[in-house]
Short mmCIF file of N, CA and C in Angstrom, two decimals:
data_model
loop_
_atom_site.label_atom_id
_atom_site.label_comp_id
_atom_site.label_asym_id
_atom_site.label_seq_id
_atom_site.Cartn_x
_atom_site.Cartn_y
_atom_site.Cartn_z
N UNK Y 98 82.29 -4.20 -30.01
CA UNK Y 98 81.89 -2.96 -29.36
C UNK Y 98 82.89 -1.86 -29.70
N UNK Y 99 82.71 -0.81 -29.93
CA UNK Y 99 83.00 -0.05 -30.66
C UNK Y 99 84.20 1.03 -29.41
N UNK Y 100 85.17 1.46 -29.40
CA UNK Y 100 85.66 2.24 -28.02
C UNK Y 100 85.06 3.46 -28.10
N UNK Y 101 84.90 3.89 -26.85
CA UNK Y 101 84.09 5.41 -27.12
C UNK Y 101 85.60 6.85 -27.86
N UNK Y 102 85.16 7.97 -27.75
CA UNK Y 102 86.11 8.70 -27.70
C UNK Y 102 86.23 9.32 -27.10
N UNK Y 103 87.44 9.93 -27.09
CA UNK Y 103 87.72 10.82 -26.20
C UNK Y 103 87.32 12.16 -26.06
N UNK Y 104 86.89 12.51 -24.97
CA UNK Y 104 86.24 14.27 -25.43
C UNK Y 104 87.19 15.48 -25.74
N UNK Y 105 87.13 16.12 -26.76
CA UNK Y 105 85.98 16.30 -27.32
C UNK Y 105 85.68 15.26 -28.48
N UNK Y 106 84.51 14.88 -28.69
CA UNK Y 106 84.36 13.80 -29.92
C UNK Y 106 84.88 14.85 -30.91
N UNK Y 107 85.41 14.30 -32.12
CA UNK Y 107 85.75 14.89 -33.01
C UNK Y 107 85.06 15.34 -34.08
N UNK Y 108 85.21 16.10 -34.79
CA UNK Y 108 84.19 16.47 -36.12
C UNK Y 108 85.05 16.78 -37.34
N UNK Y 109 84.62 16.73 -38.28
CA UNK Y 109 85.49 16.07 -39.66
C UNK Y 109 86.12 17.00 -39.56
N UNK Y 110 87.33 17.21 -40.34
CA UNK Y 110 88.50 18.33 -40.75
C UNK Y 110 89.31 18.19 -39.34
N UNK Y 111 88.97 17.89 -37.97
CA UNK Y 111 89.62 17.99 -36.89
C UNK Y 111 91.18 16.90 -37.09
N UNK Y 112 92.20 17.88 -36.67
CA UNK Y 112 93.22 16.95 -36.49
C UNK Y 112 93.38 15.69 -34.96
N UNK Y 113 93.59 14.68 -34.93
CA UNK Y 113 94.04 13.98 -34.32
C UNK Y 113 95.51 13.73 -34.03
N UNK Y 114 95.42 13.61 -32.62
CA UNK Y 114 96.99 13.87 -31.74
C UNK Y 114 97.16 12.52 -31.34
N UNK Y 115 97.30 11.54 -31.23
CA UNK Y 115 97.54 10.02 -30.88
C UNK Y 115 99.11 10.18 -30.45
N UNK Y 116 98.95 9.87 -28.58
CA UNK Y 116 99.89 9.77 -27.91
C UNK Y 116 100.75 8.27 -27.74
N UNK Y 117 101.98 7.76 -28.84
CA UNK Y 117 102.92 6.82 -28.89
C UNK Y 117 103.58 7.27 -28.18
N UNK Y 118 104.25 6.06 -27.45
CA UNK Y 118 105.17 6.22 -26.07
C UNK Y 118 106.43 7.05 -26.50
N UNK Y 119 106.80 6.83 -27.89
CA UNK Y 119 107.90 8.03 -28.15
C UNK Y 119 107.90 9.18 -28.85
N UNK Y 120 106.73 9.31 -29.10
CA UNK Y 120 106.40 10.74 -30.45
C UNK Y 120 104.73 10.56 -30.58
N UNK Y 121 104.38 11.76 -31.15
CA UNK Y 121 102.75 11.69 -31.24
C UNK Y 121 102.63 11.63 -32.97
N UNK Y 122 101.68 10.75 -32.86
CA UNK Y 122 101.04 10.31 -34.44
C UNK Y 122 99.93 11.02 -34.54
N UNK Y 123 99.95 11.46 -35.80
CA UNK Y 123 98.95 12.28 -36.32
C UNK Y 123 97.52 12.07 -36.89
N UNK Y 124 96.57 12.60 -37.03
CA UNK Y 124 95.97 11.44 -38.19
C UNK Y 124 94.84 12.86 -38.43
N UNK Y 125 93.94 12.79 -39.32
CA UNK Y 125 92.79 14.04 -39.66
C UNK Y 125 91.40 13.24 -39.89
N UNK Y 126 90.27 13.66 -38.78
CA UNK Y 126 89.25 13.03 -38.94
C UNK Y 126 88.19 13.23 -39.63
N UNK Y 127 88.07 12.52 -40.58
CA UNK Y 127 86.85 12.56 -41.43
C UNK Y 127 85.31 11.97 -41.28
N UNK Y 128 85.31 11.72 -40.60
CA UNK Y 128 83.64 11.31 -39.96
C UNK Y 128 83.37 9.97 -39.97
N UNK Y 129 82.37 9.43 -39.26
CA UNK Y 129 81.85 7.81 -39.15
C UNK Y 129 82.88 7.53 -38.13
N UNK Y 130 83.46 8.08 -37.27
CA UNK Y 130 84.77 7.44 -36.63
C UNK Y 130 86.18 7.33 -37.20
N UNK Y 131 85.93 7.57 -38.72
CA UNK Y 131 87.05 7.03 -39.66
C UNK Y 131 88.35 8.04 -39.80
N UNK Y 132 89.55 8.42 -40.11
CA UNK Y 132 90.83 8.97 -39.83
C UNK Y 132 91.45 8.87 -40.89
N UNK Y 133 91.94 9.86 -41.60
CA UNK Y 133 93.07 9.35 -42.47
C UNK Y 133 94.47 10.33 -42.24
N UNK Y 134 95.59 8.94 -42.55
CA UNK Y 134 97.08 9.22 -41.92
C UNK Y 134 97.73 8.71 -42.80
N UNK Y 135 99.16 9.57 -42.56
CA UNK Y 135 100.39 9.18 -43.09
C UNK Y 135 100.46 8.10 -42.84
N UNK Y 136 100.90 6.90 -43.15
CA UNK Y 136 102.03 6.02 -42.31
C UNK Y 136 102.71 5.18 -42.96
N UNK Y 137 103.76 4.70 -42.38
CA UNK Y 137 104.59 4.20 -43.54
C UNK Y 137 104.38 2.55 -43.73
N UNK Y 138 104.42 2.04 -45.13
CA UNK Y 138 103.96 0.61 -45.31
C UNK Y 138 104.18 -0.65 -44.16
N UNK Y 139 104.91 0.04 -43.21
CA UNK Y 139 105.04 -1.22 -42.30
C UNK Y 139 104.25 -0.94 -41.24
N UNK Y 140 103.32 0.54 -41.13
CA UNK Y 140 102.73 0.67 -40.16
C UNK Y 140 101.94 -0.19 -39.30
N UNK Y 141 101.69 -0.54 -38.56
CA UNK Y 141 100.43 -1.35 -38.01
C UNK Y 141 99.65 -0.77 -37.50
N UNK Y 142 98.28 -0.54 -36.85
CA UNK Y 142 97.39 0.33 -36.19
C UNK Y 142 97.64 -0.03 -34.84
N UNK Y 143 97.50 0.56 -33.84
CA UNK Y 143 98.52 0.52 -32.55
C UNK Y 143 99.49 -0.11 -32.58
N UNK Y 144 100.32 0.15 -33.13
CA UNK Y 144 101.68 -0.50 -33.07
C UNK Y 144 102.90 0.16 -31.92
N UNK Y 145 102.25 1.68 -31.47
CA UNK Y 145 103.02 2.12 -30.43
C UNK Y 145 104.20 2.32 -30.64
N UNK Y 146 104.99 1.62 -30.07
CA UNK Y 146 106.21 1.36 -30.11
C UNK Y 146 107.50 0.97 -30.99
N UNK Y 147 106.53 0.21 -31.61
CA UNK Y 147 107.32 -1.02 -32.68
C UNK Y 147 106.86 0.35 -34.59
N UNK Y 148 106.32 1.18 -34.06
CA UNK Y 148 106.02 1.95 -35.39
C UNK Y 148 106.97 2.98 -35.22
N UNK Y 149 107.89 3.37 -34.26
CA UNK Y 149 109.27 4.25 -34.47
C UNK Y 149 110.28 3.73 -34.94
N UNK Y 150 109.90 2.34 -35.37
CA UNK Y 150 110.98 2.25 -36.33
C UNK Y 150 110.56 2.29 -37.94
N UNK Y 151 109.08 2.52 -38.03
CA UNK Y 151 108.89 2.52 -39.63
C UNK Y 151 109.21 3.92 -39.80
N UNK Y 152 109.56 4.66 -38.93
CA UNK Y 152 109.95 6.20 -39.67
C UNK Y 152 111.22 5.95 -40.34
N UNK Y 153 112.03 4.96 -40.03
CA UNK Y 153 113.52 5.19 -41.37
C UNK Y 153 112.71 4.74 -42.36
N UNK Y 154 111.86 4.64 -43.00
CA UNK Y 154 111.40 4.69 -44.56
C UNK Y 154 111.20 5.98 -44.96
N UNK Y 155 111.83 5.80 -46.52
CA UNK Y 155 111.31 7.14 -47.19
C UNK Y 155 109.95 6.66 -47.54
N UNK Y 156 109.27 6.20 -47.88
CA UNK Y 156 107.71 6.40 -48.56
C UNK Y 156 106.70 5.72 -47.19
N UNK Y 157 105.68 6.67 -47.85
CA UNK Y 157 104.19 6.70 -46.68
C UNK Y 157 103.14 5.98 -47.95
N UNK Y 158 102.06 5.42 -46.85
CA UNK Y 158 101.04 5.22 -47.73
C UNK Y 158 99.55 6.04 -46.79
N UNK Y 159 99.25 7.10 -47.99
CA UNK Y 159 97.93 7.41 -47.21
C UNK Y 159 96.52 6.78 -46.67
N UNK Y 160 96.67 6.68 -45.89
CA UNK Y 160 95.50 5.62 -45.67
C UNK Y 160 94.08 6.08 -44.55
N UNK Y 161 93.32 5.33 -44.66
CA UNK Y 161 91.99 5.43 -44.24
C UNK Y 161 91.37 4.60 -43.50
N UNK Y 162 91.34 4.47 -41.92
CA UNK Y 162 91.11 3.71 -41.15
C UNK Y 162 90.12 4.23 -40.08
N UNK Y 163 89.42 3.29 -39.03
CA UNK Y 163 88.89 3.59 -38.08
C UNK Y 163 90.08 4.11 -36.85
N UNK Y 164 89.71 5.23 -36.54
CA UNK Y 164 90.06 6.12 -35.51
C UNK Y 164 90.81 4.95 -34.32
N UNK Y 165 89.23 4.12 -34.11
CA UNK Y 165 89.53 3.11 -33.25
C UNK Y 165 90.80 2.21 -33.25
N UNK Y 166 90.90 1.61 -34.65
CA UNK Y 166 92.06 0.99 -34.96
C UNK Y 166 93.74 1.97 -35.15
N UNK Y 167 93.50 2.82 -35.67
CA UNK Y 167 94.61 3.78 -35.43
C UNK Y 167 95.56 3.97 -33.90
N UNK Y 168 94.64 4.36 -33.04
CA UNK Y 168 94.90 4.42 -32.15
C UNK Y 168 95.18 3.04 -30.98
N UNK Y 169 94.49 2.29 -31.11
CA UNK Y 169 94.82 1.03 -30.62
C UNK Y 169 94.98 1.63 -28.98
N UNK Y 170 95.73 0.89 -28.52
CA UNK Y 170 95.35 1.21 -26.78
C UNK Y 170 96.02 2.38 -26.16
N UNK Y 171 96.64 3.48 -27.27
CA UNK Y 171 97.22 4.75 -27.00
C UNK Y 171 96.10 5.71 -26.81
N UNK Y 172 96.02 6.57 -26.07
CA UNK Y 172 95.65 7.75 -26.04
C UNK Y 172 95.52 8.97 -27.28
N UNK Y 173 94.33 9.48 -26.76
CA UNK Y 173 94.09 10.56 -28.00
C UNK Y 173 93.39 11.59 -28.38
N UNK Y 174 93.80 12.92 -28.84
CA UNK Y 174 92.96 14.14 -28.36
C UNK Y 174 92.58 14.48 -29.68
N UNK Y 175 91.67 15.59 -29.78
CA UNK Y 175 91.40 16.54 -30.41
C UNK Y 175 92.33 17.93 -30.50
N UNK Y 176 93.23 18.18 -31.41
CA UNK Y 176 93.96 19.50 -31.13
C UNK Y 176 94.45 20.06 -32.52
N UNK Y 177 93.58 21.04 -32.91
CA UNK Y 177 93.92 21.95 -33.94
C UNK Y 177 94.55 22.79 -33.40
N UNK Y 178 95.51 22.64 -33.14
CA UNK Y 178 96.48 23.78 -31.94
C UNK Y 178 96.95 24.79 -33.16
N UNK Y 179 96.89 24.97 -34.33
CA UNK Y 179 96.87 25.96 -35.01
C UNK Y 179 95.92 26.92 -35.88
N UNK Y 180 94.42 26.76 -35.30
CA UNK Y 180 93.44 27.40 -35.59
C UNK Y 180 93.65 28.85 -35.63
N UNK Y 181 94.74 29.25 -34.00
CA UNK Y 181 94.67 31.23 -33.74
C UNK Y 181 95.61 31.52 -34.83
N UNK Y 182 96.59 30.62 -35.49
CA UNK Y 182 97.42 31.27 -36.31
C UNK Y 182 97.19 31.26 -38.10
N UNK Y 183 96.31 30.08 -38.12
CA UNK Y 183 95.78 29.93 -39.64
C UNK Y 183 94.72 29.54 -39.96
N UNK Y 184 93.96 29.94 -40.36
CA UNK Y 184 92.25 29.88 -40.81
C UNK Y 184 92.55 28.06 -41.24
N UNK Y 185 91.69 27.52 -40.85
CA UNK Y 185 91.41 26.20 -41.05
C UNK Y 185 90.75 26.10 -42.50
N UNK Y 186 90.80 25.14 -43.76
CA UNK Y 186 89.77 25.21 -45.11
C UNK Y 186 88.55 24.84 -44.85
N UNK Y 187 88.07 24.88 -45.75
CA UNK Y 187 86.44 24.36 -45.33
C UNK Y 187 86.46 23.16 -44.93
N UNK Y 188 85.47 22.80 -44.02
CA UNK Y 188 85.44 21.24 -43.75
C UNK Y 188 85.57 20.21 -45.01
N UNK Y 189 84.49 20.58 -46.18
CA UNK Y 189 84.44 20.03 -47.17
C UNK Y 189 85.65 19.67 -47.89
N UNK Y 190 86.63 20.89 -47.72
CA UNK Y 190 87.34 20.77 -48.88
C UNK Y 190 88.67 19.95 -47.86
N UNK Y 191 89.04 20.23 -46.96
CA UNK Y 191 89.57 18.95 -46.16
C UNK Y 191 89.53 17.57 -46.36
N UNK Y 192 88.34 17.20 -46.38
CA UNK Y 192 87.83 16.06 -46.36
C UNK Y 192 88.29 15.58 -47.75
N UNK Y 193 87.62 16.24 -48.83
CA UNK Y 193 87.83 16.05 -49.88
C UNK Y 193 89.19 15.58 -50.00
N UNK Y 194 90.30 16.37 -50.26
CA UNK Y 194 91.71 16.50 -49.95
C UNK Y 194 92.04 15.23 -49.37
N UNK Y 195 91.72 14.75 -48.34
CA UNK Y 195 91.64 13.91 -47.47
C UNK Y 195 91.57 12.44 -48.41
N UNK Y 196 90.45 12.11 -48.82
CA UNK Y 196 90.04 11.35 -49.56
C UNK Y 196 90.76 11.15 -50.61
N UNK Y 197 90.82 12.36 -51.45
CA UNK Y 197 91.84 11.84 -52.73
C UNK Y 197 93.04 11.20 -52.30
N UNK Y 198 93.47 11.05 -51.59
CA UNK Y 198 94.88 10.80 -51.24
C UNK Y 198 95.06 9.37 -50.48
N UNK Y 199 94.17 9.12 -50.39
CA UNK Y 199 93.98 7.83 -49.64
C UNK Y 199 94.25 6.58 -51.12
N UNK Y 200 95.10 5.68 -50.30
CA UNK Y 200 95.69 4.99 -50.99
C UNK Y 200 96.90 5.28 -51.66
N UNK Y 201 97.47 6.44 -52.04
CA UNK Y 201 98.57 7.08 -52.49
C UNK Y 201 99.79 6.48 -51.68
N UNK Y 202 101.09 6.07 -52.57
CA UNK Y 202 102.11 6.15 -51.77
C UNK Y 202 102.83 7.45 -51.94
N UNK Y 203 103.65 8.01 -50.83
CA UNK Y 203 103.81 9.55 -51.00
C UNK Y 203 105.03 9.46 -50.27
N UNK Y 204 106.48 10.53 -50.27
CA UNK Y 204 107.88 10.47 -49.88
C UNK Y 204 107.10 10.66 -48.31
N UNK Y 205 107.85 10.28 -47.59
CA UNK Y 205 108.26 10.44 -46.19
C UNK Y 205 109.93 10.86 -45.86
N UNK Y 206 109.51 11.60 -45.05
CA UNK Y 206 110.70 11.90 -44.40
C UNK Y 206 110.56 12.54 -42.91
N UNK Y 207 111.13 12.17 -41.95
CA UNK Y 207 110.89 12.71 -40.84
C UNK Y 207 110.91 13.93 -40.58
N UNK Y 208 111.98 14.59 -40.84
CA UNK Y 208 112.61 16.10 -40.88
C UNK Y 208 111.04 17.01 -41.42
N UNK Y 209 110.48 16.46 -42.64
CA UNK Y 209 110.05 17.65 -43.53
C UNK Y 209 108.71 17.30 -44.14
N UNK Y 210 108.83 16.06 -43.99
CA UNK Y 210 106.99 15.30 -44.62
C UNK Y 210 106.28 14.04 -43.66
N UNK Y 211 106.51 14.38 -42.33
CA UNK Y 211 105.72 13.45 -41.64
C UNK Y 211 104.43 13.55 -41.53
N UNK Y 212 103.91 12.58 -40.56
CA UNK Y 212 102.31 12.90 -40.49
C UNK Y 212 102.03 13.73 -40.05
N UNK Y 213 102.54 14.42 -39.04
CA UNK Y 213 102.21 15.95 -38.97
C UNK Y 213 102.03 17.36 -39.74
N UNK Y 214 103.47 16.91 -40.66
CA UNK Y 214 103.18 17.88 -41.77
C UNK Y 214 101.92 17.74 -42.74
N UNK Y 215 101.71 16.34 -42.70
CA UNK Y 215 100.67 15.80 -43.84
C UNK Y 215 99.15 16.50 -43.19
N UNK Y 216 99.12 16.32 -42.30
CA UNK Y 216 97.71 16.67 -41.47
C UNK Y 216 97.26 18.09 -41.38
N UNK Y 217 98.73 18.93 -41.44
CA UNK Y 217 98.13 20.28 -41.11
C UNK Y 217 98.31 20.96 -43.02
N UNK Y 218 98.70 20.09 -43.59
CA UNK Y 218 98.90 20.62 -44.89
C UNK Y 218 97.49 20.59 -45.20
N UNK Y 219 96.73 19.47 -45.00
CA UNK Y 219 95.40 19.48 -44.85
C UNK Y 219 94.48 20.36 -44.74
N UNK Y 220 94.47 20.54 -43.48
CA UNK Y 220 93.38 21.41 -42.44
C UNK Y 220 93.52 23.20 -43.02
N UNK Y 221 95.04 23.17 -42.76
CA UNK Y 221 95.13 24.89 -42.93
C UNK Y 221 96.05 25.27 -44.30
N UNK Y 222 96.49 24.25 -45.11
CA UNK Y 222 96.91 24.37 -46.31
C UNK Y 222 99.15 25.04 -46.28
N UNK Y 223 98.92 24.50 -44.71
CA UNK Y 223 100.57 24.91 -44.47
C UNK Y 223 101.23 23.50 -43.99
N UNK Y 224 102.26 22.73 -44.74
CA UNK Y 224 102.93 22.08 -43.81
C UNK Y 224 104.01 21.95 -42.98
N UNK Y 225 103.69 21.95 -41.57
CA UNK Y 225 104.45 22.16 -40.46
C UNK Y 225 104.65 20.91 -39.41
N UNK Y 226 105.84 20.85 -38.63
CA UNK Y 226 105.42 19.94 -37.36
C UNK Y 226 106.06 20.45 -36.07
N UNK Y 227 105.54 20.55 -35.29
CA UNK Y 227 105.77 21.45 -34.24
C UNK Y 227 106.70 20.39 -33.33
N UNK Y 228 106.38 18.77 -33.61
CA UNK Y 228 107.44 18.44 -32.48
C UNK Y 228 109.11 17.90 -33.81
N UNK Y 229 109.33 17.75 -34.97
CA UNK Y 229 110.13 18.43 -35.23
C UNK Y 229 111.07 19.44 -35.03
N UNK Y 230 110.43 20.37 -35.42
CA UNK Y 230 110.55 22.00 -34.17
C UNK Y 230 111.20 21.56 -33.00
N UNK Y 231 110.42 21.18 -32.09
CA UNK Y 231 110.65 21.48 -31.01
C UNK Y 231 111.97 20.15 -30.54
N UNK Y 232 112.28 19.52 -31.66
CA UNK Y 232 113.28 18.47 -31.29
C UNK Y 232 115.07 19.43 -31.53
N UNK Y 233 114.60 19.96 -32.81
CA UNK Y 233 115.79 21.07 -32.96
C UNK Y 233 116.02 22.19 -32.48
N UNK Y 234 114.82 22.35 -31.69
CA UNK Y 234 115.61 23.45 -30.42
C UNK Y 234 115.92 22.91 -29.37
N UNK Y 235 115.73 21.39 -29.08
CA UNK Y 235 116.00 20.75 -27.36
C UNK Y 235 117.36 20.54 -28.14
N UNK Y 236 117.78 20.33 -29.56
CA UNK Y 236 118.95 19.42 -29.45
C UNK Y 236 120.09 20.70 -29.77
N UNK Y 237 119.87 21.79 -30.26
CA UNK Y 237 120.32 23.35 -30.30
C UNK Y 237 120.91 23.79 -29.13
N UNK Y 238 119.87 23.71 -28.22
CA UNK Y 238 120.15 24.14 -27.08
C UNK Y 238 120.95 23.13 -26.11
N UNK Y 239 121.27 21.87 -26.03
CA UNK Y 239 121.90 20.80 -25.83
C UNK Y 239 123.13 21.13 -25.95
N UNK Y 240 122.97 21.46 -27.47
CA UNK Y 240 124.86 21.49 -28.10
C UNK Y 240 125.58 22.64 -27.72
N UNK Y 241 124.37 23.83 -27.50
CA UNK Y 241 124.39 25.13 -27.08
C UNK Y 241 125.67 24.89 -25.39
N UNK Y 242 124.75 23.86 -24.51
CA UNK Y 242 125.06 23.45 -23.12
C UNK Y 242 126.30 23.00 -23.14
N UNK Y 243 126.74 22.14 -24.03
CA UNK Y 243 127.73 21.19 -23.88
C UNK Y 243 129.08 22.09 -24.59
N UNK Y 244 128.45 23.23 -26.09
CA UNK Y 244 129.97 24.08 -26.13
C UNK Y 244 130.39 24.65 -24.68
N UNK Y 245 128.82 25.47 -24.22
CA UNK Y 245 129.71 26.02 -23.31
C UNK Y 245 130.49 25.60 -22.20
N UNK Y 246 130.16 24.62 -21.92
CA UNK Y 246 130.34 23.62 -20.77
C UNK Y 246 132.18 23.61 -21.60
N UNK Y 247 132.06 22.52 -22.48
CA UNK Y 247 133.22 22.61 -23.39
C UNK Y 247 134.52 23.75 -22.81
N UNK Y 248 133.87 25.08 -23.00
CA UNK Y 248 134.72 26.28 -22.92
C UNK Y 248 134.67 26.92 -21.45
N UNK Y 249 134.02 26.36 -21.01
CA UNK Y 249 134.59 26.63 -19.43
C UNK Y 249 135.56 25.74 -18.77
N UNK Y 250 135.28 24.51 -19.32
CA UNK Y 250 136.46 23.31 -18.89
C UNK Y 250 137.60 24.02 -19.44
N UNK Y 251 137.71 24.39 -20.72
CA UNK Y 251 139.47 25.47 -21.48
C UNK Y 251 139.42 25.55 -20.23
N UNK Y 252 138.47 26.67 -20.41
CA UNK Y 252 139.31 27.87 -19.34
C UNK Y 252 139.43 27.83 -18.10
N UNK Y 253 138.71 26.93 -17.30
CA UNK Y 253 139.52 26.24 -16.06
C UNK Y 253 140.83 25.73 -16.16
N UNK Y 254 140.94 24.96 -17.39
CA UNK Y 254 142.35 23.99 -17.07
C UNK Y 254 143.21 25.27 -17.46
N UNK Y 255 143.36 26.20 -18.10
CA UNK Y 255 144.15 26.80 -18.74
C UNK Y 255 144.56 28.03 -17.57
N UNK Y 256 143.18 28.25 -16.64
CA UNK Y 256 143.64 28.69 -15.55
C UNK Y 256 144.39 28.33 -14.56
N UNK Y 257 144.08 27.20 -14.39
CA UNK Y 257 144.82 26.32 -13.40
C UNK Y 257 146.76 26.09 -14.01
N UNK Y 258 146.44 25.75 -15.31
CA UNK Y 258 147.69 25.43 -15.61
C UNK Y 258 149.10 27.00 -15.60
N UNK Y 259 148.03 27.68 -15.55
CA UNK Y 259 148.98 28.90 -15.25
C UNK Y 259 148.81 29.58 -14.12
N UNK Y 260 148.31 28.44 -12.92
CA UNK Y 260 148.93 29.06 -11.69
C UNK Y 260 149.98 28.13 -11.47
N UNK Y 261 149.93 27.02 -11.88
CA UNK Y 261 151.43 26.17 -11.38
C UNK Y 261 152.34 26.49 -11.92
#
């Protein structure tokens, strides 16, 4: 029996957001249910958990699977969350794109060619990853916390030490 999906059902060229307990996996849907994704040769299809560690590989293999199996017992949306900022390609030529590439082994790297980048290189012909992004401004702003923190401790002790 087949799992249903999640609404909105998807329609080809749509990116897929697949919620892993530590990062979201990507994937771009091409129709019949079917998905194609980055992932790296040790991937497994719900693997969840145990697939944050195939990101220390440099190489991906593009591949072409049921949605269903991709996702496995994780959660999973529909979200071209960059439609207002970049014209999406034709469905066709997505797909297409899509297809050639399947089976390909291709560099990986977390920083700069994950499945996120792979997916939207796709759809809108830019590759980006927004939780990338958004990891180097939590960890920016972190280091941001901890200089200053850093430089208020100086200048406490340095106050203190010149009142005694």
């Amino acid at each position: 029996m087949k799992k249903p999906f999640r609404f909105p059902e998807p329609k080809p060229g749509d990116l897929i957001e697949i919620f892993r307990p530590f990062y979201r996996h990507w994937a771009i849907y091409v129709g019949d249910g079917y998905v194609v994704h980055l992932a790296p040769p040790s991937e497994v299809a719900g693997a969840g958990a145990a697939s944050v560690m195939s990101a220390l590989t440099d190489k991906a293999i593009v591949k072409k699977e049921l949605l269903y199996d991709v996702a496995g017992s994780d959660k999973y949306q529909v979200n071209n969350k960059h439609d207002d900022k970049y014209s999406p390609l034709p469905c066709s030529k997505i797909i297409q794109r899509a297809e050639e590439l399947v089976g390909q082994e291709v560099l990986y790297k977390l920083t700069s060619e994950n499945c996120e980048h792979f997916v939207n290189e796709l759809r809108y012909g830019v590759a980006r990853s927004d939780q990338v992004r958004d990891v180097i401004i939590a960890a920016s702003v972190a280091g941001m916390g901890l200089a200053a923190m850093s430089l208020i401790g100086v200048m406490f002790s340095r106050n203190k030490r010149q009142k005694q």
